[in-house]
Each structure stands twice: as structure tokens, then as C-alpha cells.
Amino acid sequence: MLDLERQALVFNLCLLLPAVLVTTAFVAWPIVKLFQISLHELRLSELMRPIVKPMTLANYERALLHPDMPRVALTTAVFTVASTAVAFLLGMATALALGSLGRGRAAMQTALISPWAVAPVIASVVWMLLLDERFGLINAAVLGTGLASSPVPFLSAPDWALLSVTLVAIWKEYPFFTVMMAAALQSVPRELYEAARLDGAGPVALFRYVTWPLVRPVAVVAIFLATMSAFRNVETIMVMTGGGPARSTETLALRVYTETFRFLSPGTGAALGVVTLFVGLLLAAVFWTAMMRKAR
């Protein structure tokens, strides 16, 4: 009996070995290198050579004590929270509306989730052209309808730029919530709605006491995944504003790229990458704790 169990264990470990090797090669080893680079002051040309310089925390000091860091952290928080929250509300509302449709539901759902299928860079380029101050169609419509007497600086004014990239991120992300919540809503037994209606429950009560408790686990997972995606979002901001104007749209993820490739300081960029990693792990721990608490 023990021999059979041991053979089964060895067989299972052999099945896991390829996945472990791939994970080590593409996840664990890069993280180790990230920590190593963050502890040395290096130039880009030195990354492929053996590191002989002494370890130092100067990169972390330079990254975290930079005068722009509070603003970068605030911009990251505003962009992440706003884009995720609004995208979830829109996705949830869209999923509920789709659930009440009969004929044409599949076609409508396909049309609504089409932004999700567009590559982030392509979507960002299209929106950048639409929002252009001189030639954009949106400004042409605003001026043509008399809503404004001069072009709106969607991408050239700090407040407008952050709002614009956030709205584009929402447009790109809300179809994800629509798909997730629509699938979750289909799993709710119809009998529960019928029983609640017999007890006099209205639409608000149905959602609060029947729908939401059953779809909440899916919602928590979807919000977590979307939060991490928004937190790591580089493409939208890089293409549309490059972090400007006046660094008003620069987030932590974009700062990693800027320090590494624009300022040619891979050590500082790696230090910011480590900070980003720990913030992501903290967010994961918070969401996991919330899920476990709700499960109990």
C-alpha cells in the first residue's frame, strides 16, 4: 500500500516538474534578478555582465524619497481605484440589463464586449486621435454642438489628461466585468427570484438579498484581477500622454519604465519594481483575507 502511494506521489511530482521548471525560469528567476539589480547601482550596459559592485540601498532611497513620489503614488491610486470602481459598476449594470433581454442577447453581448478584444496599444492610439485638441472628432463634435467655444485640452491639460486616460481604461476594462458578472448571474437559480417575489421583494431587495450574495465571490475575484491590471497599466498612459503633461498622469508602473529606459537607471527602476511587487502582494493579501472572511 505504501509503495503504491509512494509511486503515485512520484508520478504526480513528475507531472508537476515541467510546470515548476517553467515557473522558475519565467517568474522566480526574474524576481531574483530584480532584487539583485535593485541592490546595485548599475548602468544598462552592465546588466549582462557579472555584478561586482557592492550592495547598497541607494536605489531605494533615490526612488522612495524622490520629490515626485507622493504625486506618483496619488496618481496611481486615483487611476487604479477610479477605473476599477466605475468599470465594475458599468459592467454589473450591463450584465443585469443583458440578463433581462430575450432575443438578440448574444449579438448585444458580443457588441458590448468588443472593446475588450482590442489590443491596448491600438485602443490607446485610436482614442488619442479621437481626443486630439486640433483634429480629434470628439472636439469637432463639442465645438459643432456649441458645448464649448474652444477646443477641450483632453490630453494637454493635467486634470483633463488624467480624466481622459482613466475613461479610456474604463472603456477598455468594463467588458471584462460584463462577461464575468453575466456568467455569474446565469448561475443564480430562478426559483430563488420567484420565491422572493412571492414574499413581496422588489427589484432592489432582489438584488440585495438574492443576486448579490450569490455573485459576490465572482465579483471579488473580478475586482481583484481588474485592480491588478489597472495598477500595472502602462500601455494606455504611455501611448496617450507619456505620463504628461507635467507628469500629471505618471503612475508607479510607468515610473519603472521611465527610470529604466529613459533615465537609463536600471537600479532605480528595479527598486521601484520591487515596491510595485510588494504593493501587488499586499493587494492580493487584502482581497484574499476579504474572501476568506466572507466565506466563513
Coordinates of C-alpha atoms in Angstrom, one line a residue, residues 21-203:
L21 CA 10.6 24.5 -14.2
V22 CA 8.7 26.9 -16.4
T23 CA 7.6 28.9 -13.3
T24 CA 11.1 29.0 -12.0
A25 CA 12.5 30.1 -15.4
F26 CA 9.9 32.8 -16.2
V27 CA 8.7 34.0 -12.7
A28 CA 11.0 33.1 -9.9
W29 CA 14.4 33.8 -11.6
P30 CA 13.3 37.3 -12.9
I31 CA 12.2 38.2 -9.5
V32 CA 15.5 37.2 -8.0
K33 CA 17.3 39.2 -10.7
L34 CA 15.0 42.2 -9.9
F35 CA 16.0 42.1 -6.3
Q36 CA 19.7 41.8 -7.2
I37 CA 19.7 44.7 -9.7
S38 CA 17.8 46.9 -7.2
L39 CA 20.6 46.5 -4.7
H40 CA 23.3 47.6 -7.1
E41 CA 24.0 50.9 -8.9
L42 CA 24.3 49.8 -12.5
R43 CA 24.1 51.1 -16.0
L44 CA 22.1 49.4 -18.7
S45 CA 25.4 48.2 -20.4
E46 CA 26.4 46.4 -17.2
L47 CA 23.2 44.3 -16.8
M48 CA 24.6 41.4 -18.9
R49 CA 27.9 41.2 -17.1
P50 CA 28.7 39.6 -13.7
I51 CA 27.8 42.1 -10.9
V52 CA 30.9 43.0 -8.9
K53 CA 29.8 46.3 -7.3
P54 CA 28.9 46.3 -3.6
M55 CA 25.3 46.1 -2.5
T56 CA 23.6 49.4 -1.5
L57 CA 20.2 50.7 -0.6
A58 CA 20.8 53.9 -2.6
N59 CA 18.4 52.9 -5.3
Y60 CA 15.5 52.5 -2.8
E61 CA 16.4 55.8 -1.2
R62 CA 16.6 57.6 -4.6
A63 CA 13.3 56.1 -5.7
L64 CA 11.2 56.4 -2.5
L65 CA 12.5 59.8 -1.4
H66 CA 12.1 61.5 -4.8
P67 CA 10.0 64.7 -4.5
D68 CA 7.7 63.3 -7.2
M69 CA 6.9 60.1 -5.4
P70 CA 3.8 61.3 -3.4
R71 CA 2.3 62.7 -6.6
V72 CA 3.0 59.5 -8.5
A73 CA 1.5 57.4 -5.6
L74 CA -1.6 59.6 -5.6
T75 CA -2.0 59.4 -9.4
T76 CA -1.6 55.6 -9.3
A77 CA -4.2 55.3 -6.5
V78 CA -6.7 57.6 -8.3
F79 CA -6.3 55.9 -11.7
T80 CA -6.5 52.4 -10.2
V81 CA -9.4 52.9 -7.9
A82 CA -11.5 55.1 -10.2
S83 CA -11.0 53.0 -13.3
T84 CA -11.8 49.7 -11.5
A85 CA -14.8 51.0 -9.5
V86 CA -16.5 52.7 -12.4
A87 CA -15.7 49.7 -14.8
F88 CA -17.3 47.3 -12.2
L89 CA -20.4 49.4 -11.8
L90 CA -20.9 49.7 -15.6
G91 CA -20.1 46.0 -16.1
M92 CA -22.5 45.0 -13.4
A93 CA -25.3 47.2 -14.8
T94 CA -24.7 45.9 -18.3
A95 CA -24.8 42.3 -17.1
L96 CA -28.1 42.9 -15.3
A97 CA -29.5 44.6 -18.4
L98 CA -28.4 41.7 -20.7
G99 CA -30.0 39.3 -18.3
S100 CA -33.4 40.8 -18.9
L101 CA -33.1 40.6 -22.7
G102 CA -34.5 37.8 -24.7
R103 CA -33.9 37.7 -28.4
G104 CA -30.8 39.4 -29.6
R105 CA -29.0 39.0 -26.3
A106 CA -26.0 37.2 -27.8
A107 CA -25.5 39.8 -30.5
M108 CA -25.8 42.6 -28.0
Q109 CA -23.3 41.0 -25.6
T110 CA -20.8 40.5 -28.5
A111 CA -21.1 44.1 -29.4
L112 CA -20.7 45.4 -25.8
I113 CA -17.6 43.3 -25.1
S114 CA -15.8 44.2 -28.3
P115 CA -13.6 46.9 -26.6
W116 CA -12.1 44.1 -24.5
A117 CA -10.8 42.3 -27.7
V118 CA -9.0 45.4 -29.0
A119 CA -5.2 45.4 -28.3
P120 CA -4.4 48.1 -25.6
V121 CA -1.9 49.9 -27.8
I122 CA -4.3 50.1 -30.7
A123 CA -7.2 51.3 -28.5
S124 CA -4.9 53.9 -27.0
V125 CA -3.8 55.2 -30.4
V126 CA -7.4 55.4 -31.6
W127 CA -8.6 57.3 -28.5
M128 CA -5.5 59.6 -28.7
L129 CA -6.6 60.6 -32.2
L130 CA -10.2 61.0 -31.2
L131 CA -9.3 63.3 -28.3
D132 CA -6.7 65.3 -30.2
E133 CA -7.2 69.0 -29.5
R134 CA -6.9 70.2 -33.1
F135 CA -8.0 67.3 -35.3
G136 CA -10.0 65.0 -33.0
L137 CA -13.6 64.0 -33.8
I138 CA -14.7 64.5 -30.2
N139 CA -13.5 68.1 -30.1
A140 CA -15.1 68.6 -33.5
A141 CA -18.4 67.4 -32.1
V142 CA -18.1 69.5 -29.0
L143 CA -17.4 72.7 -31.0
G144 CA -20.1 71.8 -33.6
T145 CA -22.8 71.4 -31.0
G146 CA -21.8 74.6 -29.1
L147 CA -20.9 72.8 -25.9
A148 CA -17.6 74.7 -25.8
S149 CA -16.3 77.8 -27.6
S150 CA -12.7 76.5 -27.8
P151 CA -11.2 73.0 -28.1
V152 CA -11.1 71.0 -24.9
P153 CA -7.5 70.1 -23.9
F154 CA -8.3 66.4 -23.2
L155 CA -4.6 65.4 -23.4
S156 CA -2.7 68.6 -22.9
A157 CA -4.1 69.9 -19.5
P158 CA -3.2 68.0 -16.3
D159 CA -6.7 67.5 -15.0
W160 CA -8.3 66.6 -18.3
A161 CA -5.4 64.3 -19.2
L162 CA -5.8 62.1 -16.1
L163 CA -9.6 62.0 -16.6
S164 CA -9.2 61.1 -20.2
V165 CA -6.8 58.2 -19.6
T166 CA -9.0 56.9 -16.8
L167 CA -12.1 57.0 -19.0
V168 CA -10.2 55.1 -21.7
A169 CA -9.1 52.5 -19.2
I170 CA -12.8 52.2 -18.0
W171 CA -13.9 51.7 -21.6
K172 CA -11.3 49.0 -22.1
E173 CA -12.0 47.2 -18.8
Y174 CA -15.7 47.2 -18.3
P175 CA -16.4 44.5 -20.8
F176 CA -14.4 42.1 -18.6
F177 CA -16.8 42.8 -15.7
T178 CA -19.7 42.3 -18.1
V179 CA -18.6 38.9 -19.1
M180 CA -17.7 37.8 -15.6
M181 CA -20.9 39.1 -14.0
A182 CA -23.1 37.9 -16.8
A183 CA -21.7 34.4 -16.3
A184 CA -22.2 34.6 -12.5
L185 CA -25.8 35.9 -12.9
Q186 CA -26.7 32.9 -15.1
S187 CA -25.7 30.6 -12.2
V188 CA -28.3 32.1 -9.8
P189 CA -31.3 29.7 -9.6
R190 CA -34.5 31.3 -11.0
E191 CA -36.5 29.6 -8.2
L192 CA -35.0 32.0 -5.6
Y193 CA -36.3 35.0 -7.5
E194 CA -39.7 33.5 -7.8
A195 CA -39.8 32.8 -4.1
A196 CA -38.6 36.3 -3.2
R197 CA -41.2 37.9 -5.4
L198 CA -43.9 35.8 -3.7
D199 CA -42.7 37.4 -0.4
G200 CA -43.1 40.8 -1.9
A201 CA -39.5 41.6 -2.8
G202 CA -38.9 44.4 -5.3
P203 CA -36.0 44.9 -7.7

